[in-house]
Amino acid sequence: MSDAWSALAERIAEHTENYIDGLTRLAGGEGGDAILPLLLVEVAQVSSAGAQLGASQDVILSGNWEPHLSEDPDVDAVRTALAERLGPVDDYAEVFDPYKDTSVTPYRLSDDLTAVAADLIHGLRHYRAGRPLEALWWWQYSYFNTWGNHAGAAMRALQALVAHTRLDVAEERTMV
C-alpha cells in the first residue's frame, strides 16, 4: 500500500472517529440547545472526508472482494436518542437524486445521521483490524452508494434549520 493511501486512510479514520464520537455525544444530550449547528458541523466535517474519497482514484482490492467482518455494532440507540432530541424537526423532505429521481422523498435526520455512522463504523473496523486499503475501499464505495447521499441530505436539512433559527429571529427583531 502506498504512502498516499496510508495517509488518506489515517485522515478518513480520524474523521470517522470524530464524527461517531460527536454524534454519540450529541445524541446523549451534550450541546444543549445548540444541537442543530453542532450536528451541521459534524456532518460538514465528515462530508469533507467524503469529498476527499470522491476526488481520489478508485480503490481496488486485490481479488476484488472484502474480507469478512463480524456483525457491525448496532447504532439504533443513537438513532432513537437523536430522534427524541430532534423531535418535530427530525422529519423533512428531500429530492433523492436531482438528475434521475426528482420526486420528493420523506427523510429523517436521525436515520440519515446514523446511516452515515453505520457505514463509517464498518470501514473503521477494517482500519482497526490493520486493513487500511479495505477500509478505504469500503469508505469510498459506501460514500458513493449510501453515506454521501445521507450526509448531503442531512447537511441541507440542518443548514436550512440553522438558517431559519437565525434569519426568522432576525426578521422578528427588525420588525419591532
Coordinates of C-alpha atoms in Angstrom, one line a residue:
M1 CA 0.0 0.0 0.0
S2 CA 1.4 3.4 -1.0
D3 CA 2.2 6.2 1.5
A4 CA -0.5 8.3 -0.1
W5 CA -3.2 5.6 0.5
S6 CA -1.9 5.1 4.1
A7 CA -2.1 8.9 4.8
L8 CA -5.6 9.1 3.3
A9 CA -6.8 6.1 5.4
E10 CA -5.4 7.7 8.5
R11 CA -7.2 11.0 7.7
I12 CA -10.5 9.3 7.0
A13 CA -10.2 7.1 10.1
E14 CA -9.7 10.3 12.2
H15 CA -12.7 12.0 10.6
T16 CA -14.7 8.8 11.2
E17 CA -13.8 8.6 14.9
N18 CA -14.6 12.3 15.4
Y19 CA -18.0 12.0 13.7
I20 CA -19.0 8.9 15.7
D21 CA -17.8 10.5 18.9
G22 CA -19.6 13.8 18.2
L23 CA -22.8 12.2 17.1
T24 CA -22.9 9.9 20.1
R25 CA -22.2 12.8 22.5
L26 CA -24.9 15.0 20.9
A27 CA -27.4 12.1 21.0
G28 CA -26.6 11.7 24.7
G29 CA -27.6 15.3 25.4
E30 CA -24.3 17.3 25.1
G31 CA -24.6 20.6 23.2
G32 CA -28.0 21.5 24.7
D33 CA -29.9 23.9 22.5
A34 CA -27.1 24.2 20.1
I35 CA -27.6 20.6 18.8
L36 CA -28.6 21.8 15.3
P37 CA -25.5 23.9 14.5
L38 CA -23.3 21.3 16.2
L39 CA -24.8 18.5 14.0
L40 CA -24.2 20.7 11.0
V41 CA -20.5 21.0 11.9
E42 CA -20.2 17.2 12.4
V43 CA -21.8 16.5 9.0
A44 CA -19.8 19.1 7.2
Q45 CA -16.6 17.8 8.6
V46 CA -17.3 14.2 7.7
S47 CA -18.5 15.3 4.3
S48 CA -15.1 16.9 3.7
A49 CA -13.6 13.4 4.2
G50 CA -16.2 12.0 1.7
A51 CA -15.1 14.7 -0.8
Q52 CA -11.5 13.5 -0.4
L53 CA -12.6 10.0 -1.2
G54 CA -14.7 11.1 -4.1
A55 CA -11.7 13.1 -5.5
S56 CA -9.4 10.1 -5.1
Q57 CA -8.8 7.4 -7.8
D58 CA -10.9 4.3 -7.3
V59 CA -9.7 2.0 -4.5
I60 CA -9.4 -1.5 -6.0
L61 CA -9.0 -4.5 -3.7
S62 CA -6.8 -7.4 -4.6
G63 CA -9.1 -10.2 -5.8
N64 CA -11.9 -7.6 -5.7
W65 CA -13.5 -8.9 -2.5
E66 CA -14.0 -7.5 1.0
P67 CA -12.6 -9.6 3.9
H68 CA -15.4 -10.8 6.3
L69 CA -16.1 -8.9 9.5
S70 CA -18.3 -10.0 12.3
E71 CA -21.7 -8.1 12.6
D72 CA -21.3 -4.4 12.9
P73 CA -22.4 -2.7 16.1
D74 CA -26.0 -1.6 16.4
V75 CA -26.4 2.2 16.1
D76 CA -30.2 2.1 16.9
A77 CA -29.8 3.5 20.4
V78 CA -28.0 6.6 18.9
R79 CA -30.7 6.9 16.2
T80 CA -33.5 6.7 18.8
A81 CA -31.8 9.3 21.1
L82 CA -31.3 11.6 18.2
A83 CA -34.9 11.3 17.1
E84 CA -36.0 12.2 20.6
R85 CA -33.7 15.2 20.8
L86 CA -34.7 16.4 17.3
G87 CA -38.4 15.9 17.9
P88 CA -40.5 17.7 15.3
V89 CA -37.6 18.7 13.1
D90 CA -36.5 15.1 12.6
D91 CA -38.8 14.6 9.6
Y92 CA -38.0 16.5 6.4
A93 CA -38.4 16.2 2.6
E94 CA -35.6 15.7 0.1
V95 CA -35.1 15.0 -3.6
F96 CA -33.1 11.8 -3.6
D97 CA -31.3 12.2 -7.0
P98 CA -31.8 15.6 -8.7
Y99 CA -30.8 14.0 -12.1
K100 CA -32.7 10.7 -12.1
D101 CA -35.4 10.8 -9.4
T102 CA -36.8 14.3 -8.8
S103 CA -39.7 13.2 -6.7
V104 CA -39.8 14.4 -3.1
T105 CA -39.0 11.7 -0.6
P106 CA -39.6 11.8 3.2
Y107 CA -36.4 11.6 5.2
R108 CA -35.5 11.6 8.9
L109 CA -32.3 13.4 10.2
S110 CA -31.9 10.7 12.8
D111 CA -31.9 8.0 10.2
D112 CA -29.5 9.9 7.9
L113 CA -27.0 10.7 10.6
T114 CA -26.9 7.1 11.9
A115 CA -26.8 5.6 8.4
V116 CA -23.6 7.7 7.8
A117 CA -22.2 6.4 11.2
A118 CA -23.0 2.8 10.3
D119 CA -21.1 2.9 7.0
L120 CA -18.2 4.7 8.6
I121 CA -18.0 2.3 11.5
H122 CA -17.8 -0.7 9.1
G123 CA -14.8 0.9 7.4
L124 CA -13.3 1.8 10.7
R125 CA -13.4 -1.8 11.8
H126 CA -11.3 -2.8 8.8
Y127 CA -8.9 0.0 9.6
R128 CA -8.5 -1.0 13.2
A129 CA -8.0 -4.6 12.1
G130 CA -4.9 -3.5 10.2
R131 CA -6.6 -3.4 6.7
P132 CA -6.4 0.2 5.7
L133 CA -6.9 -0.5 2.0
E134 CA -10.1 -2.4 2.7
A135 CA -11.2 0.5 4.9
L136 CA -10.6 2.9 2.1
W137 CA -12.4 0.7 -0.4
W138 CA -15.4 0.5 1.9
W139 CA -15.5 4.2 2.8
Q140 CA -15.2 5.2 -0.9
Y141 CA -17.8 2.6 -2.1
S142 CA -20.3 3.4 0.6
Y143 CA -19.7 7.2 0.1
F144 CA -20.9 6.9 -3.5
N145 CA -23.5 4.3 -2.7
T146 CA -25.1 5.4 0.6
W147 CA -23.5 7.7 3.2
G148 CA -22.6 10.5 0.8
N149 CA -26.3 11.0 -0.1
H150 CA -27.4 10.7 3.5
A151 CA -24.7 13.2 4.6
G152 CA -25.6 15.6 1.8
A153 CA -29.3 15.4 2.6
A154 CA -28.8 15.9 6.3
M155 CA -26.4 18.8 5.7
R156 CA -29.0 20.6 3.5
A157 CA -31.7 20.0 6.1
L158 CA -29.5 21.1 9.0
Q159 CA -28.3 24.2 7.2
A160 CA -32.0 25.1 6.5
L161 CA -32.9 24.6 10.1
V162 CA -30.0 26.7 11.4
A163 CA -30.7 29.4 8.8
H164 CA -34.4 29.5 9.9
T165 CA -33.5 29.9 13.5
R166 CA -31.1 32.7 12.7
L167 CA -33.0 34.5 9.9
D168 CA -36.5 34.2 11.3
V169 CA -35.4 35.6 14.6
A170 CA -33.5 38.4 12.9
E171 CA -36.7 39.4 10.9
E172 CA -38.7 39.5 14.1
R173 CA -36.2 41.7 15.8
T174 CA -36.1 44.2 12.9
M175 CA -39.9 44.4 12.8
V176 CA -40.1 45.6 16.4

